[in-house]
PDB file of C-alpha atoms and ligand atoms in Angstrom:
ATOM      1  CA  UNK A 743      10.570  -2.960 -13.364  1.00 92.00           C
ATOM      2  CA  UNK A 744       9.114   0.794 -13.233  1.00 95.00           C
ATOM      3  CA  UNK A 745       5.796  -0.022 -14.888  1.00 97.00           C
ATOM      4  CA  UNK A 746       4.945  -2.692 -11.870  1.00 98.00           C
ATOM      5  CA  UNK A 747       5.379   0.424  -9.757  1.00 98.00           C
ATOM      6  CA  UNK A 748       2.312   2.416  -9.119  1.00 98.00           C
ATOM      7  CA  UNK A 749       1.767   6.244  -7.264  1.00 99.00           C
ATOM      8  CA  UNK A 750      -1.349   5.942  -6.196  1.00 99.00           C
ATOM      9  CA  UNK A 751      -3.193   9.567  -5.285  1.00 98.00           C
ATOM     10  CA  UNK A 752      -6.378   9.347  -2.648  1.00 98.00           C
ATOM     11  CA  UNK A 753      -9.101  11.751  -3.192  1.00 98.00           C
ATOM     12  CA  UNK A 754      -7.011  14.606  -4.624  1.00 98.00           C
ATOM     13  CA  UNK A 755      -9.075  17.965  -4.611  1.00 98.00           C
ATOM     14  CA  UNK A 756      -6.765  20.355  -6.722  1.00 98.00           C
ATOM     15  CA  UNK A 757      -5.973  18.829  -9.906  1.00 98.00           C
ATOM     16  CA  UNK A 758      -2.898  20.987 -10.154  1.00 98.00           C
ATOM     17  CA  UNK A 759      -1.783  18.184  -7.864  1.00 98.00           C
ATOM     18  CA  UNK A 760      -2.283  15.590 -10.505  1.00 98.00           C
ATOM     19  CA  UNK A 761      -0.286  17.405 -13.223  1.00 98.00           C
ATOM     20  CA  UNK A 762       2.702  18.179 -11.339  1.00 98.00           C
ATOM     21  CA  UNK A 763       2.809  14.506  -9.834  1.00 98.00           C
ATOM     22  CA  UNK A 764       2.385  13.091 -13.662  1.00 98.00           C
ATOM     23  CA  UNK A 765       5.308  15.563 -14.241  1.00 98.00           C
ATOM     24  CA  UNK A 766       7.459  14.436 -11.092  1.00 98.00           C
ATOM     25  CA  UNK A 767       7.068  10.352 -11.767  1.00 98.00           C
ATOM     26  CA  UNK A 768       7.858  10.905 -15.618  1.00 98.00           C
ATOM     27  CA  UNK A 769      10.881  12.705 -14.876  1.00 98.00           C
ATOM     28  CA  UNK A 770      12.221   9.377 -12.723  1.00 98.00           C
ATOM     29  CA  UNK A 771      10.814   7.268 -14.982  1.00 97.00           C
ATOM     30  CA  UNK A 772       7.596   5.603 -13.590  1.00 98.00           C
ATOM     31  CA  UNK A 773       4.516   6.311 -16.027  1.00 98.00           C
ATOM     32  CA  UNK A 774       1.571   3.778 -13.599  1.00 98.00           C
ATOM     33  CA  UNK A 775      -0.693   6.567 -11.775  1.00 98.00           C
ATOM     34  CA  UNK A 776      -3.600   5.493 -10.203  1.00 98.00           C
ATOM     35  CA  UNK A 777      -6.223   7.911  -9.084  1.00 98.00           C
ATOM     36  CA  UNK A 778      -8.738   7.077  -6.370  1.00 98.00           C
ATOM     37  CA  UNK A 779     -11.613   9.055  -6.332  1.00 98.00           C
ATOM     38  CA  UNK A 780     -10.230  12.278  -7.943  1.00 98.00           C
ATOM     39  CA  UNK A 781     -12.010  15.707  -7.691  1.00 97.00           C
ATOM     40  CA  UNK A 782     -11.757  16.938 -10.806  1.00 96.00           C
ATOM     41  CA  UNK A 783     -10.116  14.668 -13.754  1.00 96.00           C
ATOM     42  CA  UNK A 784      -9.573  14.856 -16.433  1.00 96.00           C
ATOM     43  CA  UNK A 785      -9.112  18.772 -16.222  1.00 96.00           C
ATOM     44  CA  UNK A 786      -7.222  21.134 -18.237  1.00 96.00           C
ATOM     45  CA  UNK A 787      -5.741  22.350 -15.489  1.00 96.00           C
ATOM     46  CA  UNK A 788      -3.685  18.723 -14.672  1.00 97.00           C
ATOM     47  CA  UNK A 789      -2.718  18.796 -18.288  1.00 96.00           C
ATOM     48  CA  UNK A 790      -1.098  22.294 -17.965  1.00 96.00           C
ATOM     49  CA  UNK A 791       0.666  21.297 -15.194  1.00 97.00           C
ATOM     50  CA  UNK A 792       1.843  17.857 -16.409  1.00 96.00           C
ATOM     51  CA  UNK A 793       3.590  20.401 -18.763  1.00 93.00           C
ATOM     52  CA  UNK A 794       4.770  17.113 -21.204  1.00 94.00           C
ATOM     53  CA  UNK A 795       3.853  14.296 -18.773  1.00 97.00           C
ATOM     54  CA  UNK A 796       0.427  14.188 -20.630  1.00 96.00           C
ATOM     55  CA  UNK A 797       1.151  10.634 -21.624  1.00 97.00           C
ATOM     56  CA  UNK A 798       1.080   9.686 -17.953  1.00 98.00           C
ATOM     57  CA  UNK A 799      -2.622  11.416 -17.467  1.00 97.00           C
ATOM     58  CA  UNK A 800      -3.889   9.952 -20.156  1.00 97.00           C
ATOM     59  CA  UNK A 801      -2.962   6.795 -19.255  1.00 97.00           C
ATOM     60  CA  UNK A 802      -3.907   7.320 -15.593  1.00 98.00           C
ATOM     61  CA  UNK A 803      -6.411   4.313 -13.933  1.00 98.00           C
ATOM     62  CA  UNK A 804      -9.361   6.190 -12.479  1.00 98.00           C
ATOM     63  CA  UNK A 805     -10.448   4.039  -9.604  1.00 98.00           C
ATOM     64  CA  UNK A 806     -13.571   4.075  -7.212  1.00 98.00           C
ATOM     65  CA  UNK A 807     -11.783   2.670  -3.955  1.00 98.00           C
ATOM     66  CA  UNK A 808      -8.352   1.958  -2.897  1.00 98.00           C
ATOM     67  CA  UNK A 809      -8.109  -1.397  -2.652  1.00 98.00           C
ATOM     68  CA  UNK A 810      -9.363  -1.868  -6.289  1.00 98.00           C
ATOM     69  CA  UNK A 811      -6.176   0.285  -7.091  1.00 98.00           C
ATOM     70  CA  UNK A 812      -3.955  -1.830  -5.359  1.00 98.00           C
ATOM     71  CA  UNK A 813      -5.313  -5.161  -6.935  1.00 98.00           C
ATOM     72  CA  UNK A 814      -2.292  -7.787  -7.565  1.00 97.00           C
ATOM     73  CA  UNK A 815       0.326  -5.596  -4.948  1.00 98.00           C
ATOM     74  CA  UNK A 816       2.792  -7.256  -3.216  1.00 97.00           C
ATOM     75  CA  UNK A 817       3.821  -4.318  -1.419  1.00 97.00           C
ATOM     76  CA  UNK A 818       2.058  -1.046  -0.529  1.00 98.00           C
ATOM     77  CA  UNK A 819       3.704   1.306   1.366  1.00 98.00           C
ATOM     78  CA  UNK A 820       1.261   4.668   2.257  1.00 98.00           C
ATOM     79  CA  UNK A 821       2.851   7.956   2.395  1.00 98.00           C
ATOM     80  CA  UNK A 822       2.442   9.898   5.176  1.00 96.00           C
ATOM     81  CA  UNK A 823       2.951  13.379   6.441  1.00 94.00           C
ATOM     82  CA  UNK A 824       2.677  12.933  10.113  1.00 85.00           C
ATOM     83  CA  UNK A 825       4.443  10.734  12.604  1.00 73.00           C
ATOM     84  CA  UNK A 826       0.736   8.711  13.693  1.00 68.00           C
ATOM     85  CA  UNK A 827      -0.455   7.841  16.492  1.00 68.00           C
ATOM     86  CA  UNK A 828      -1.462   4.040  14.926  1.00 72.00           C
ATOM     87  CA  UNK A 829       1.639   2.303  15.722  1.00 85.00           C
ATOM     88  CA  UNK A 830       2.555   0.653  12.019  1.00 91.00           C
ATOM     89  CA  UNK A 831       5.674  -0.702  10.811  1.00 93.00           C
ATOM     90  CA  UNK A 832       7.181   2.276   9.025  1.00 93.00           C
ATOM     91  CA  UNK A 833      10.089   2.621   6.253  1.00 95.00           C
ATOM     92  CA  UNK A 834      12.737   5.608   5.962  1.00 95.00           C
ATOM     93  CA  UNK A 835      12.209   6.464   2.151  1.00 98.00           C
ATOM     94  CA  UNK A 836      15.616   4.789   1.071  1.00 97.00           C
ATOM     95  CA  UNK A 837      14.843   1.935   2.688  1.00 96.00           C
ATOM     96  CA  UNK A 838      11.723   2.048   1.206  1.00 97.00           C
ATOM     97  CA  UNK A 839      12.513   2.249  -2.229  1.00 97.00           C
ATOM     98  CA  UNK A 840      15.329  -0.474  -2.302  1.00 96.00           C
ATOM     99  CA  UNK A 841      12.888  -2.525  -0.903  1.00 96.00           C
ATOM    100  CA  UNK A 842       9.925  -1.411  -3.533  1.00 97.00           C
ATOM    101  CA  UNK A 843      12.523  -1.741  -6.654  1.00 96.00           C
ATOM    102  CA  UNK A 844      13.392  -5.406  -5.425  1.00 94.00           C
ATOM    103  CA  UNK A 845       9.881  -6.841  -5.542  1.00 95.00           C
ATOM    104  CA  UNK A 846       9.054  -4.892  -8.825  1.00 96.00           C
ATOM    105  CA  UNK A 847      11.180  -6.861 -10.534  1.00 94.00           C
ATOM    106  CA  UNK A 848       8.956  -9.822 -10.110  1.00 94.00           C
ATOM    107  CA  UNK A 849       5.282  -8.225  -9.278  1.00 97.00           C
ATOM    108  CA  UNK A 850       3.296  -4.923  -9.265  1.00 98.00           C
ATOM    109  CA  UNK A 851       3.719  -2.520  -6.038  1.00 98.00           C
ATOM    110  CA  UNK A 852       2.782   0.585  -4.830  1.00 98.00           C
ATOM    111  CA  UNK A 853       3.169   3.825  -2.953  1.00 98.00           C
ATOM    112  CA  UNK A 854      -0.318   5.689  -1.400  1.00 98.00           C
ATOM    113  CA  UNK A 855      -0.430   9.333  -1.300  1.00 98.00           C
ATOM    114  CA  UNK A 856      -3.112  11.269   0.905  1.00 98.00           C
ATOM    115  CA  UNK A 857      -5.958  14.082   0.066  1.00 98.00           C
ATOM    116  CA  UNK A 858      -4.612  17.326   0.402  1.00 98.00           C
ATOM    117  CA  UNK A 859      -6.196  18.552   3.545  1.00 96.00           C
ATOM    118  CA  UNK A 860      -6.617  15.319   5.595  1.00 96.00           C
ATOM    119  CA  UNK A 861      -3.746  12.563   4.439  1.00 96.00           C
ATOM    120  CA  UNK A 862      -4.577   9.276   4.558  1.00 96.00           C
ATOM    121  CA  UNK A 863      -7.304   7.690   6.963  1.00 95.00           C
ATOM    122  CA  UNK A 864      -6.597   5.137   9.281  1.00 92.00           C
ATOM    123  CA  UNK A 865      -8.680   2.564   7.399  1.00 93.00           C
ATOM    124  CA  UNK A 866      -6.799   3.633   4.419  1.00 96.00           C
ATOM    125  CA  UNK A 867      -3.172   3.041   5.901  1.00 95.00           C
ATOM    126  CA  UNK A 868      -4.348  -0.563   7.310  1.00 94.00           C
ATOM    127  CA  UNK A 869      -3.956  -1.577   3.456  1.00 97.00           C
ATOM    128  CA  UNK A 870      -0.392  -0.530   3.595  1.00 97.00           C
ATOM    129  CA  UNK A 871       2.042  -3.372   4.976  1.00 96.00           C
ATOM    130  CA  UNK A 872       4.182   0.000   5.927  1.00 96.00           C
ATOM    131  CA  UNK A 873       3.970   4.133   6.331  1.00 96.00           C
ATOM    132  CA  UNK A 874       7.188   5.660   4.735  1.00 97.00           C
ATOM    133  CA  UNK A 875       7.666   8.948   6.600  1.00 96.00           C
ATOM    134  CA  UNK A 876      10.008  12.189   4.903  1.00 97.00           C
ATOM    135  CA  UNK A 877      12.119  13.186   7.736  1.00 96.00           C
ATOM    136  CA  UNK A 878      11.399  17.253   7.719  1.00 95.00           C
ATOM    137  CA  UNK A 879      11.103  20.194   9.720  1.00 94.00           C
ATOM    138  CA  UNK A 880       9.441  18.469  12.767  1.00 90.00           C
ATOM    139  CA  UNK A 881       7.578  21.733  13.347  1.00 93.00           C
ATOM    140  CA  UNK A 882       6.648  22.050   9.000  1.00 94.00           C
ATOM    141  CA  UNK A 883       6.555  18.261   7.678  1.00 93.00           C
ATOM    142  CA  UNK A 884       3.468  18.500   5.378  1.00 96.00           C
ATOM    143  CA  UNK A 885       5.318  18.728   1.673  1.00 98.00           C
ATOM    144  CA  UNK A 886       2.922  19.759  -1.117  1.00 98.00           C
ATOM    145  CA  UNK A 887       1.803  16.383  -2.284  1.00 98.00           C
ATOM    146  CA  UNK A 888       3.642  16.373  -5.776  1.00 98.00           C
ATOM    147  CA  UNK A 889       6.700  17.117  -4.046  1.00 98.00           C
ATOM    148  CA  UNK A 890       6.570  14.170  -1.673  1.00 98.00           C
ATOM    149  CA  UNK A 891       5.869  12.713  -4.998  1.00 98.00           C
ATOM    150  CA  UNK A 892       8.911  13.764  -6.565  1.00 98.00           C
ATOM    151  CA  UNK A 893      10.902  12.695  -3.572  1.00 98.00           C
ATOM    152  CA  UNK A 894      10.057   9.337  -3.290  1.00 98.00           C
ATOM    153  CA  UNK A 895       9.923   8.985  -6.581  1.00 98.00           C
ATOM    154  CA  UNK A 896      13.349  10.077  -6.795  1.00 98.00           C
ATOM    155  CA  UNK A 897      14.657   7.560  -4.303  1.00 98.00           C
ATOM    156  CA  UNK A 898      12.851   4.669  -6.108  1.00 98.00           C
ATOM    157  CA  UNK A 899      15.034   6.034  -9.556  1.00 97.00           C
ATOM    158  CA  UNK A 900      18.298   5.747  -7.746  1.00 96.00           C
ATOM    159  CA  UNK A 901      17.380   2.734  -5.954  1.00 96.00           C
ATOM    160  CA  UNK A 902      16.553   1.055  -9.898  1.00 95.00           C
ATOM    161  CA  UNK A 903      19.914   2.836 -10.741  1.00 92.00           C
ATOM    162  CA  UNK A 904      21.932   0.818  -8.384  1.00 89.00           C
ATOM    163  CA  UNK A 905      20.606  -2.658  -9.874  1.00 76.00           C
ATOM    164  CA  UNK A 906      23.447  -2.501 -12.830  1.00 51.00           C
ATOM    165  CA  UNK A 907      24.343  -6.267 -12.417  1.00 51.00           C
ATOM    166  CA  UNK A 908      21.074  -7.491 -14.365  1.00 55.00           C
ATOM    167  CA  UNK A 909      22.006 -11.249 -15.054  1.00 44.00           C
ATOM    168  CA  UNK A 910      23.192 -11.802 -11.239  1.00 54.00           C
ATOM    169  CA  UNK A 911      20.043 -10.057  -9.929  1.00 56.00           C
ATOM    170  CA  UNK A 912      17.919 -12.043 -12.178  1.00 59.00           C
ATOM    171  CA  UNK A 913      18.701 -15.040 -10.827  1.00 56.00           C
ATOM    172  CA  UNK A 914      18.193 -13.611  -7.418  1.00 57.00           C
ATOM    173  CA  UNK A 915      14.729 -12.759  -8.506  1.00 56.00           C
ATOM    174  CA  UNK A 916      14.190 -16.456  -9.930  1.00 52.00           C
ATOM    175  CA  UNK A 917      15.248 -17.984  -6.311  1.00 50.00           C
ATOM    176  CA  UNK A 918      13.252 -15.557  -4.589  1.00 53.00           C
ATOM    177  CA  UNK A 919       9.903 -16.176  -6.703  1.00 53.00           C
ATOM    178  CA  UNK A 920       8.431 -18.597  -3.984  1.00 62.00           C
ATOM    179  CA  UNK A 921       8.576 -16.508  -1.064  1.00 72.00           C
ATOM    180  CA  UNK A 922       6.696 -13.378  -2.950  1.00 84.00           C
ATOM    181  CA  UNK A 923       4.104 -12.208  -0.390  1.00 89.00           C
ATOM    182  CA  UNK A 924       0.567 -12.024  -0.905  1.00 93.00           C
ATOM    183  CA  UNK A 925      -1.002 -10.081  -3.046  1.00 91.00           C
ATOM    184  CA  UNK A 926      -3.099  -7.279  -1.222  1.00 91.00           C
ATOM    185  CA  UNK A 927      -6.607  -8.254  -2.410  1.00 92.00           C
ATOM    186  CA  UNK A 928      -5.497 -11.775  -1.634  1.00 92.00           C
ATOM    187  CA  UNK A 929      -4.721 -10.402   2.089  1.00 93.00           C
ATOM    188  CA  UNK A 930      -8.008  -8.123   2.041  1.00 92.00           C
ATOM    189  CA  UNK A 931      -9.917 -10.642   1.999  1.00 95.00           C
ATOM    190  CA  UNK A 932      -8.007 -12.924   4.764  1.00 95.00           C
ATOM    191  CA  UNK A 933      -8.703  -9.651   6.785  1.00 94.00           C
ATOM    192  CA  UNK A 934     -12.368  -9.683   5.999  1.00 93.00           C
ATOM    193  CA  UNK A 935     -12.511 -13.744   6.815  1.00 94.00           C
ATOM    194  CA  UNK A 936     -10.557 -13.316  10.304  1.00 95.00           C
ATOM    195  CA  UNK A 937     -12.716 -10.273  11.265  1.00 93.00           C
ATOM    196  CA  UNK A 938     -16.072 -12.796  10.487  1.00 94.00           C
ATOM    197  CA  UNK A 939     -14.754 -16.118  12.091  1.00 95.00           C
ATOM    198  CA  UNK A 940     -13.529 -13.914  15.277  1.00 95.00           C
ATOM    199  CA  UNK A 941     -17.358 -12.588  15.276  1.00 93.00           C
ATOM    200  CA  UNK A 942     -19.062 -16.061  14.849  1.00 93.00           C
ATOM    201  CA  UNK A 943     -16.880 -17.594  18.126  1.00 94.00           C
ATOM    202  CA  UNK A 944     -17.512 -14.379  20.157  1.00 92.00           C
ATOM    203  CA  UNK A 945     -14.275 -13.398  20.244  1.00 93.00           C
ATOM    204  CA  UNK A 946     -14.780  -9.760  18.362  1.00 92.00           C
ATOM    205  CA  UNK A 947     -16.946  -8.067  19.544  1.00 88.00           C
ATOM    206  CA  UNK A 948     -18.787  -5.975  16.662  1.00 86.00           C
ATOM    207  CA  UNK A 949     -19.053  -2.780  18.478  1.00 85.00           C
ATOM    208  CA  UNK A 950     -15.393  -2.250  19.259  1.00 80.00           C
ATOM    209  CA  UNK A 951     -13.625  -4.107  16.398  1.00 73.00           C
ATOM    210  CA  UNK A 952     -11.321  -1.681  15.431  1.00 74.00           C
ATOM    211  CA  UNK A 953      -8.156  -1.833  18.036  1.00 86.00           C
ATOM    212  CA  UNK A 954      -8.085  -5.877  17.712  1.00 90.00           C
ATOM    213  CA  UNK A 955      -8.045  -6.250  14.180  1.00 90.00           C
ATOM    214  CA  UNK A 956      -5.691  -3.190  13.847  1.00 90.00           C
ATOM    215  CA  UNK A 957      -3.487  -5.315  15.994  1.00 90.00           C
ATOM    216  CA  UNK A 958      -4.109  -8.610  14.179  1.00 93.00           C
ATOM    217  CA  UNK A 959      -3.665  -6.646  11.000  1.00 91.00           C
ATOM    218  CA  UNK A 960      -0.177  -5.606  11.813  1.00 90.00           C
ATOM    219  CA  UNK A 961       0.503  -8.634  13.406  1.00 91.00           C
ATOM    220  CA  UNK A 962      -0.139 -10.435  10.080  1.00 91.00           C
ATOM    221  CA  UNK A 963       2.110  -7.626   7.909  1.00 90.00           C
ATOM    222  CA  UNK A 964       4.999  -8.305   9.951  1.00 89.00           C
ATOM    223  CA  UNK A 965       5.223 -11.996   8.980  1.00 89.00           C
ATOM    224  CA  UNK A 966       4.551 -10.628   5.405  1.00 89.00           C
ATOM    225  CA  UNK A 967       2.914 -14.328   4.218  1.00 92.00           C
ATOM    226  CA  UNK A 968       3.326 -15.749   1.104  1.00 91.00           C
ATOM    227  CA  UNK A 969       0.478 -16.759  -1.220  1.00 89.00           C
ATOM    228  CA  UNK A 970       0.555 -20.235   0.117  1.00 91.00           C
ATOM    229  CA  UNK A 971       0.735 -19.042   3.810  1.00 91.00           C
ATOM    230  CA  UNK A 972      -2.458 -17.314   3.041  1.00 93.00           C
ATOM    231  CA  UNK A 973      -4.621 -20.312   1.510  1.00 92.00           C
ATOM    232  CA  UNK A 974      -3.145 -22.503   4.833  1.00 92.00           C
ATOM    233  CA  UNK A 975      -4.617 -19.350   6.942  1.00 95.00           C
ATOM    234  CA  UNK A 976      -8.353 -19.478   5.131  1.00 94.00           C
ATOM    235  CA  UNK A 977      -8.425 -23.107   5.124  1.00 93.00           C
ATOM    236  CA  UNK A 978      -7.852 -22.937   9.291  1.00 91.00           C
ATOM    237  CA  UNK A 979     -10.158 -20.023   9.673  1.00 95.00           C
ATOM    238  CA  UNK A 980     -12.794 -22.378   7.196  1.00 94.00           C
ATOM    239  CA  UNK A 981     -12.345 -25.198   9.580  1.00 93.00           C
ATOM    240  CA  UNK A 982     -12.891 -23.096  12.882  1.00 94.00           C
ATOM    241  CA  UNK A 983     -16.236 -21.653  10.731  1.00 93.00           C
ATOM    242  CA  UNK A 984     -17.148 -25.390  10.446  1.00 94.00           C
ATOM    243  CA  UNK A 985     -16.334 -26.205  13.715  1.00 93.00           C
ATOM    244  CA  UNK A 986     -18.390 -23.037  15.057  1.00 90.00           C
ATOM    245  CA  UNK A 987     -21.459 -24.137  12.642  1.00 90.00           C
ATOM    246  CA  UNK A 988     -21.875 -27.608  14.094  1.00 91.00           C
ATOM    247  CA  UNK A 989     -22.102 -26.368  17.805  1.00 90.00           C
ATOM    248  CA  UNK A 990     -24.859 -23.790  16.997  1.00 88.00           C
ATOM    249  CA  UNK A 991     -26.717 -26.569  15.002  1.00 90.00           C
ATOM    250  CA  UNK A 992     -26.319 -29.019  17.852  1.00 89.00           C
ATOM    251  CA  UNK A 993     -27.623 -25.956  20.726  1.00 80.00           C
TER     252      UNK A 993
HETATM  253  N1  SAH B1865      -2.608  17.778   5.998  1.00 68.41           N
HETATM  254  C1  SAH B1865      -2.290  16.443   5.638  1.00 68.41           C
HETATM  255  C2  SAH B1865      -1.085  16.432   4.718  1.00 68.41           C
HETATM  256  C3  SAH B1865      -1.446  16.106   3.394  1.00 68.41           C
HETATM  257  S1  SAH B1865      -0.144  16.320   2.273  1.00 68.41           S
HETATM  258  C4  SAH B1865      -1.946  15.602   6.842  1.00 68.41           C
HETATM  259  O1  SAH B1865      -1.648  16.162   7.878  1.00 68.41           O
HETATM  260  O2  SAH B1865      -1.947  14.370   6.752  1.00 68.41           O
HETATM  261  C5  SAH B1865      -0.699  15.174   1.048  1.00 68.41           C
HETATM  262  C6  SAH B1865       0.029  13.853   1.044  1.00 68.41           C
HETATM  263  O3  SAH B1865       1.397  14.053   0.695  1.00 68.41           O
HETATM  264  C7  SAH B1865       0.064  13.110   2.358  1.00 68.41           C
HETATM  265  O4  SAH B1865      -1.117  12.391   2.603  1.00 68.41           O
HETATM  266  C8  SAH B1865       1.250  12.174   2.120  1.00 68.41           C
HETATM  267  O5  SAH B1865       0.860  11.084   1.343  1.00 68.41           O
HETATM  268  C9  SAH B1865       2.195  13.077   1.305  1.00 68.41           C
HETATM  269  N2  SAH B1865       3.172  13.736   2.194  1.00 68.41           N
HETATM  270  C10 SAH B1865       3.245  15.042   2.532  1.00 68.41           C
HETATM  271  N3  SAH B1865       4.292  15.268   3.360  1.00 68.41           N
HETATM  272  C11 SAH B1865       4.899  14.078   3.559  1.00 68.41           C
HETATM  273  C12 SAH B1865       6.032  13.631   4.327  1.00 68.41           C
HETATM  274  N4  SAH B1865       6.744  14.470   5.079  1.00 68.41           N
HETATM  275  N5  SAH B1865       6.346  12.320   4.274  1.00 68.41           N
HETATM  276  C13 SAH B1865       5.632  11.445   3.517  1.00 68.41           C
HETATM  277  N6  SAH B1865       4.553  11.804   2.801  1.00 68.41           N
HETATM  278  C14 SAH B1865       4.187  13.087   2.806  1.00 68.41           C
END
């Protein structure tokens, strides 16, 4: 169950950062870090900090953009510092990790951490089905990035802690195996198709695209759909393109 969970770090500047996040996942047990963009790694000064989790650096997936980090997720969640202004379905961090623990048991998930300075961009938390927020100091709520590591990762250790009934839950998990949602590439690219189709019939317009698809976007995450839900959505939005074809041929 822990190694289909991944912390995956955005465009982290210091790699002190790194270290001490290598440091707080191996102390709850997850070892899958994903790195997107990183300043500066490999650096000795990660390693220092990892003080022992060195294993979990050298491991570490070095990626060039987020959604290659995410490939095969059923559930992202992105971790952010500030209450937003994009309204998105958000997660208090228990909440979070019970539900993060349940559908690792069966497929690969993950949590998205922020650059130091700036977070997470919008763009960036549109690939997360949900934000997961740690309530602080309303005035101070900008932890140091490994420790909102260590906290969440915390609550996704006692969250795996509390499954202790393994042959009941794996049954569960059997029954359940159908309704798994889509995987996030699988739902990139749904994005990508709706945002073309709504183009070609004129109902996007390609200069202010952003607030409709945001909508559509977390429309879509709500109903969370499952893989088959998804190939029922691209073959309607392939029959609208078809549809759409014919009358421009015919004009
Ligand atoms: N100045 C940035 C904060 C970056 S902190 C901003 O205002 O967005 C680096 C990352 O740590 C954040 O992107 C987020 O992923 C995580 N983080 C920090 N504090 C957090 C909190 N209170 N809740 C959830 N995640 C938090």
């Amino acid at each position: 169950m822990y190694s289909n969970i991944r912390i995956v770090l955005v465009g982290t500047s210091h790699p002190g950062n790194i270290g001490a996040s290598a440091r707080a996942m191996k102390n709850m047990c997850l070892d899958q870090l994903y790195l997107v963009s990183p300043g500066d790694f490999p650096c000795a000064e990660a390693t220092a900090r990892a003080s022992g989790a060195d294993d979990v650096l050298a491991k570490a997936t070095v990626c060039g953009s987020l959604g290659e980090a995410l490939k095969g997720c059923r559930l992202v969640v992105g971790a952010s510092a500030r209450l937003r202004s994009l309204d998105w379905p958000q997660l208090e961090p228990r909440e979070c990790a019970a539900r993060l623990v349940e559908t690792a048991q069966q497929a690969s998930v993950a949590v998205v951490f922020g650059r130091e300075q700036s977070g997470l961009s919008n763009q960036e938390l549109e690939q997360c089905q949900y934000l997961v927020h740690i309530p602080t100091n309303s005035e101070y709520s900008s932890l140091n990035l490994a420790a909102a590591v260590q906290v969440l990762a915390y609550e996704i250790h006692q969250a795996g802690r509390l499954i202790t009934d393994s042959q009941a839950h794996k049954k569960g998990a059997q029954e359940a195996e159908g309704d798994l949602p889509a995987s996030a590439d699988d739902v990139a690219l749904f994005h990508q198709h709706l945002e073309q189709t709504l183009q070609d019939i004129d109902f996007l317009n390609p200069k202010q695209p952003k607030l409709l698809m945001r909508r559509l976007k977390r429309l879509f995450y709500r109903a969370s759909p499952d893989q088959t839900e998804i190939n029922i959505l691209r073959g309607f939005l392939s029959a609208i393109d078809r549809v759409a074809s014919a009358c421009r041929d015919r004009k």
